[in-house]
Coordinates of C-alpha atoms in Angstrom, one line a residue:
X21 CA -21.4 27.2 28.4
X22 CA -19.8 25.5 31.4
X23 CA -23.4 23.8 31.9
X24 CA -23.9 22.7 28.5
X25 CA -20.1 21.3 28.3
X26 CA -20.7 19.2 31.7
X27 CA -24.3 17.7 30.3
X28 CA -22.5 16.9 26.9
X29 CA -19.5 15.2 28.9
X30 CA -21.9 13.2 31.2
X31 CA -24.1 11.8 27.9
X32 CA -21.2 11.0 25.6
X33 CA -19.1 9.3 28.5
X34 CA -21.8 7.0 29.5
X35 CA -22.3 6.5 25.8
X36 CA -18.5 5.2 25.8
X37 CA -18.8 3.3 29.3
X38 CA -21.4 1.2 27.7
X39 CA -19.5 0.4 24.3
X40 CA -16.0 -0.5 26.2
X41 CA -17.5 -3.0 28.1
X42 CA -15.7 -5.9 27.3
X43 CA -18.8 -8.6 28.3
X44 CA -21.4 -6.7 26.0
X45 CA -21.7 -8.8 23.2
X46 CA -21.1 -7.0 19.8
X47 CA -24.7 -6.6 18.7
X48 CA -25.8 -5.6 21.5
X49 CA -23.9 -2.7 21.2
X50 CA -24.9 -1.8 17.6
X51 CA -28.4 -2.2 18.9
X52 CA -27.9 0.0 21.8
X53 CA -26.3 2.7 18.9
X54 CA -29.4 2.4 17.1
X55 CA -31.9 3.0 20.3
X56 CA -29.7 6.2 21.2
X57 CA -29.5 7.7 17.5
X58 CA -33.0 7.4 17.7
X59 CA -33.3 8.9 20.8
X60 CA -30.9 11.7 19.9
X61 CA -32.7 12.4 16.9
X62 CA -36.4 12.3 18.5
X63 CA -34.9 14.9 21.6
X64 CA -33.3 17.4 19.3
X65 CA -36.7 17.7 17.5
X66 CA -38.3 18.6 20.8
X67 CA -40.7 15.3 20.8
X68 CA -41.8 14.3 24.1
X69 CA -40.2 11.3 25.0
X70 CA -40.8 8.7 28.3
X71 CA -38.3 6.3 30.0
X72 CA -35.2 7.9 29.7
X73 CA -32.5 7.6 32.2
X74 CA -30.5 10.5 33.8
X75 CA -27.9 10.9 30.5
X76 CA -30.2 10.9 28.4
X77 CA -33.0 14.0 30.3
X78 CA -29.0 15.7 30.1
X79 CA -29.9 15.9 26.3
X80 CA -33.1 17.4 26.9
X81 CA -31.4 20.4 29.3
X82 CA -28.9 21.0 27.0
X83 CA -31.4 22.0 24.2
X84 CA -32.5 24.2 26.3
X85 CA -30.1 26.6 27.3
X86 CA -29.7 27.8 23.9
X87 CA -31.4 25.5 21.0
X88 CA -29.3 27.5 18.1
X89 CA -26.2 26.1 20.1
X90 CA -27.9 22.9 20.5
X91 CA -28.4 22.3 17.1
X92 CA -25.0 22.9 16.4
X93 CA -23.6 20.8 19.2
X94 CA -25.9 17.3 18.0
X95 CA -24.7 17.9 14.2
X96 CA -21.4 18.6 14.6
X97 CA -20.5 16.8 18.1
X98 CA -23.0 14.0 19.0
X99 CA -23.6 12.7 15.7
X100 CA -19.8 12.7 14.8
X101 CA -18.8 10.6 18.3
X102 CA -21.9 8.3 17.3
X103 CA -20.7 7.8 13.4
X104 CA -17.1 6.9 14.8
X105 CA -18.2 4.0 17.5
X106 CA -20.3 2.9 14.6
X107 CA -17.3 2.7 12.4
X108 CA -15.6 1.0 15.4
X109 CA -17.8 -1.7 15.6
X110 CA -17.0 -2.5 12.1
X111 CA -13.5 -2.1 11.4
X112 CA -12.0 -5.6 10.5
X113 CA -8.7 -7.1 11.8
X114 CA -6.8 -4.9 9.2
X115 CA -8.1 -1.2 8.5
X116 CA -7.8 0.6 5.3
X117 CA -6.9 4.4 4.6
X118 CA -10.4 5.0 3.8
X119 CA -11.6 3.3 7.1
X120 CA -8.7 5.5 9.3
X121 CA -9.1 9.2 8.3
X122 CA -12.8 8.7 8.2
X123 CA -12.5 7.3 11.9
X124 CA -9.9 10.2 12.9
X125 CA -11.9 12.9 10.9
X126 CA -15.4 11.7 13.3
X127 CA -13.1 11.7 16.2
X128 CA -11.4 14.0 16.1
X129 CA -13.9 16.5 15.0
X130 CA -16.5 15.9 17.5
X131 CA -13.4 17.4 19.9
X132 CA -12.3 20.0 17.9
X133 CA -16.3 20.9 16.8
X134 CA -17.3 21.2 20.4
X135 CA -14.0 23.5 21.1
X136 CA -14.8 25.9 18.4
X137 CA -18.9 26.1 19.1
X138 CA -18.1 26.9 22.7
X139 CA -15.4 29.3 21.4
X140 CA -17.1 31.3 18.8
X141 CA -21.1 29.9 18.4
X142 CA -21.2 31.6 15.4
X143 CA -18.3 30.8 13.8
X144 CA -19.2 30.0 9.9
X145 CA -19.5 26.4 9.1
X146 CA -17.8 26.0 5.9
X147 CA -14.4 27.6 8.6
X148 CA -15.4 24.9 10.9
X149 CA -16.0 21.7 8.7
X150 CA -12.4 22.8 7.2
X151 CA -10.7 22.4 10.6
X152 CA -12.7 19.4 11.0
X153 CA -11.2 18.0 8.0
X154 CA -7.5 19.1 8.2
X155 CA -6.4 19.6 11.8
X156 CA -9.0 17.5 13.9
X157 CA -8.3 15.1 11.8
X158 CA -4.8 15.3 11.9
X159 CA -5.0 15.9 15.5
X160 CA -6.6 12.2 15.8
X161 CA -4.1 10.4 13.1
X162 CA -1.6 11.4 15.8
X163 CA -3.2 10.3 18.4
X164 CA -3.6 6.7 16.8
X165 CA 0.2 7.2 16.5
X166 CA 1.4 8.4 20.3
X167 CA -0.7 5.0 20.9
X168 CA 0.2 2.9 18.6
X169 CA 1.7 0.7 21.1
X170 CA -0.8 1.1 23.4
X171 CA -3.3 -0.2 20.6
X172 CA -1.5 -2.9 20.0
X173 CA -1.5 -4.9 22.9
X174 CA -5.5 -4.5 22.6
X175 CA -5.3 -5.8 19.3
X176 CA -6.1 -2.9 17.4
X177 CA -3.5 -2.6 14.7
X178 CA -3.9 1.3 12.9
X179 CA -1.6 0.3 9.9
X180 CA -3.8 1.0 6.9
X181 CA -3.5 -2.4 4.1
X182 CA -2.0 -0.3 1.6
X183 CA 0.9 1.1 3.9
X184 CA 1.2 -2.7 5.2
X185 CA 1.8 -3.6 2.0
X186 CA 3.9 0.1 0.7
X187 CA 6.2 -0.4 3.6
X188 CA 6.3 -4.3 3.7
X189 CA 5.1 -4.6 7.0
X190 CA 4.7 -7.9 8.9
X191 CA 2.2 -7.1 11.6
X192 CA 3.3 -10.2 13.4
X193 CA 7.2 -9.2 14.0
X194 CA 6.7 -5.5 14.9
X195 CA 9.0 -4.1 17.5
X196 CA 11.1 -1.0 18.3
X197 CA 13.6 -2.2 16.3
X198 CA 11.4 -2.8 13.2
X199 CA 12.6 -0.9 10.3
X200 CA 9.7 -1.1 8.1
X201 CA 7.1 0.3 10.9
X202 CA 9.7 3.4 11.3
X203 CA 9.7 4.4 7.7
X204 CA 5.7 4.1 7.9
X205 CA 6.0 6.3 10.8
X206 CA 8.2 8.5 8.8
X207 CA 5.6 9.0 6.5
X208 CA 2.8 9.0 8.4
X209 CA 4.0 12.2 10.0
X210 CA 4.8 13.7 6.9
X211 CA 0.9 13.5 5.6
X212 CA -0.1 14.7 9.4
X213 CA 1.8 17.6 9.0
X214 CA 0.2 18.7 5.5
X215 CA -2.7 18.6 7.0
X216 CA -2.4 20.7 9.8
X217 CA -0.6 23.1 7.6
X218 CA -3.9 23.1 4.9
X219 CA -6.0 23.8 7.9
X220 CA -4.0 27.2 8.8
X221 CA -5.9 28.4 6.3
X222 CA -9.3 28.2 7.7
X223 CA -8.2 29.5 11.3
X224 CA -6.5 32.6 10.1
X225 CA -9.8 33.3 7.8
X226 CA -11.8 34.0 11.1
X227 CA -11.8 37.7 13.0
X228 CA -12.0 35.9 16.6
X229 CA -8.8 36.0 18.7
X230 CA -9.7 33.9 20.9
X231 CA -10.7 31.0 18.0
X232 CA -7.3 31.8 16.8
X233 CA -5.9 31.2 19.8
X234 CA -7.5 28.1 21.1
X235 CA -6.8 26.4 17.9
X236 CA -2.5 27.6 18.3
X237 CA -2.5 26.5 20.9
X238 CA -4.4 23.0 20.2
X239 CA -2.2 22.2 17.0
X240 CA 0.8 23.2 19.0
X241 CA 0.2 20.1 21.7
X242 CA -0.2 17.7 18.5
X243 CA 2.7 18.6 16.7
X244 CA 4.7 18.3 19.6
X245 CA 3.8 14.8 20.3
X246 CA 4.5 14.9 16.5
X247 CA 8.2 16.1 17.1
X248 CA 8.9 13.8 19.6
X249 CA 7.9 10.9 17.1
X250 CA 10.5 12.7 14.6
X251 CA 13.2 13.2 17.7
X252 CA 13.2 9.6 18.7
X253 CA 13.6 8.3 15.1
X254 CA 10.5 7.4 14.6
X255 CA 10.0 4.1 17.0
X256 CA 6.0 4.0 17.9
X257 CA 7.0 1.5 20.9
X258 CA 8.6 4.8 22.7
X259 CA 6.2 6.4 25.9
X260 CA 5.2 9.5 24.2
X261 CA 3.3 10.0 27.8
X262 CA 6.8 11.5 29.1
X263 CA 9.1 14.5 27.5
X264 CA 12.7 14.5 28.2
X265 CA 13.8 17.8 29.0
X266 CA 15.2 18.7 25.3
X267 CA 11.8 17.9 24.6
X268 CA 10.4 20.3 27.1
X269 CA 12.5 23.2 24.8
X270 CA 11.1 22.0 21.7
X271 CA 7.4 22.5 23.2
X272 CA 8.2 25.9 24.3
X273 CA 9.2 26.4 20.6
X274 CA 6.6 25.0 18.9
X275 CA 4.1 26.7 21.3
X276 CA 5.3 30.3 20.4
X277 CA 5.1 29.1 16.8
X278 CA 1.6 28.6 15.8
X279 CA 0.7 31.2 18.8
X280 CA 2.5 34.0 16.7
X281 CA 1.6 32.9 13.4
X282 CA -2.0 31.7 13.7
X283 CA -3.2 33.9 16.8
X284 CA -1.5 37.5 15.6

């Protein structure tokens, strides 16, 4: 597994190496997309293919440890992290709902996918697309969040339209001391927790301990950042990189939580 996790790192990080570079023109990158989907697709079928570079033979020696896990991996991993820099490529200046939990759901289940394949290879996939759905994507919504202002100052602006225009939110006069983007913060969290608590669900349905416990403990380090949001009113300009030592205690709490009620 420790194989197949380093070739899947080394493809998909060269894959997002290429995208972020700032002097690649825009289609270039969607046609660059389109060579490696096809590429993908063409290696996971077991067609012999020539010219490939070093990330992409990775591909090819990752089917072959274990093709059933393979399989899995391409469906649930690759081609998520491919649909979401696809969906990057095309979001406009201002996103919309539709456009942001369909970005966190590919995002944030490619993670979350490759976690619970690894954990438990056969774990049913109706238990794993409903993780996918409620807590990797909520996982990713608060992600967006902790970076908000981060995102920002590249110009990527994760207010959906209809909560700029709920919340009456003027994208050009948001601060730390902006009202409006706190009470869209408020609620934000609000819908992030309902989702992680509809996913419970699907983690306490599976026999695995271990799959019970990974996932504890990997809703536990969102909903923390999730409680800091809370504990500092809300502001989205705060450094959620760094925990205050009150906040250290809430972790420990949170932690022992989900561990007891999703792992036991």
């Amino acid at each position: 597994m420790q194989k197949i996790a380093f070739l899947l790192y080394y493809f998909l990080r060269w894959i997002d190496d290429t995208i972020d570079r700032n002097h690649l023109p825009k289609n270039k990158k969607i046609r660059f997309l389109l060579r490696e989907r096809k590429v993908i697709e063409n290696i996971f079928a077991g067609k012999q293919l020539k010219n490939l570079n070093d990330y992409e033979t990775g591909l090819i020696l990752l089917r072959k440890f274990d093709k059933k896990i393979a399989i899995k991996i391409k469906r649930y991993v690759i081609d998520n992290y491919i649909k979401a820099f696809e969906l990057e490529l095309k979001r406009n200046e201002i996103v919309t709902k539709k456009w942001l939990s369909e970005y966190a759901y590919y995002v944030g289940g490619s993670f979350a996918n490759f976690g619970l394949i690894i954990t438990n290879p056969n774990l049913d996939t109706k238990i794993m697309n409903g993780i996918s759905k409620t807590c990797a994507t909520a996982a990713d919504l608060t992600h967006l969040l902790r970076d908000f202002r981060k995102d920002l100052r590249t110009k990527k602006l994760n207010i959906p339209k209809e909560d700029i225009e709920k919340f009456n939110i003027e994208p050009n006069k948001l601060n730390e001391n902006c009202r409006e983007l706190s009470n869209f913060a408020r609620s934000q969290v609000n819908e992030i927790y309902k989702l992680f608590s509809s996913g419970e669900k699907y983690i306490k349905s599976t026999s695995s301990f271990r799959l019970r416990l990974a996932s504890a403990l990997f809703i536990s380090k969102y909903k923390f950042v999730l409680a800091k949001i809370k504990n500092r009113n809300y502001d989205l300009f705060s450094d959620y990189d760094h925990s205050t030592l009150s906040e250290k205690f809430i972790r420990m709490g949170i932690v022992l939580d989900d561990i007891l009620r999703l792992a036991f």
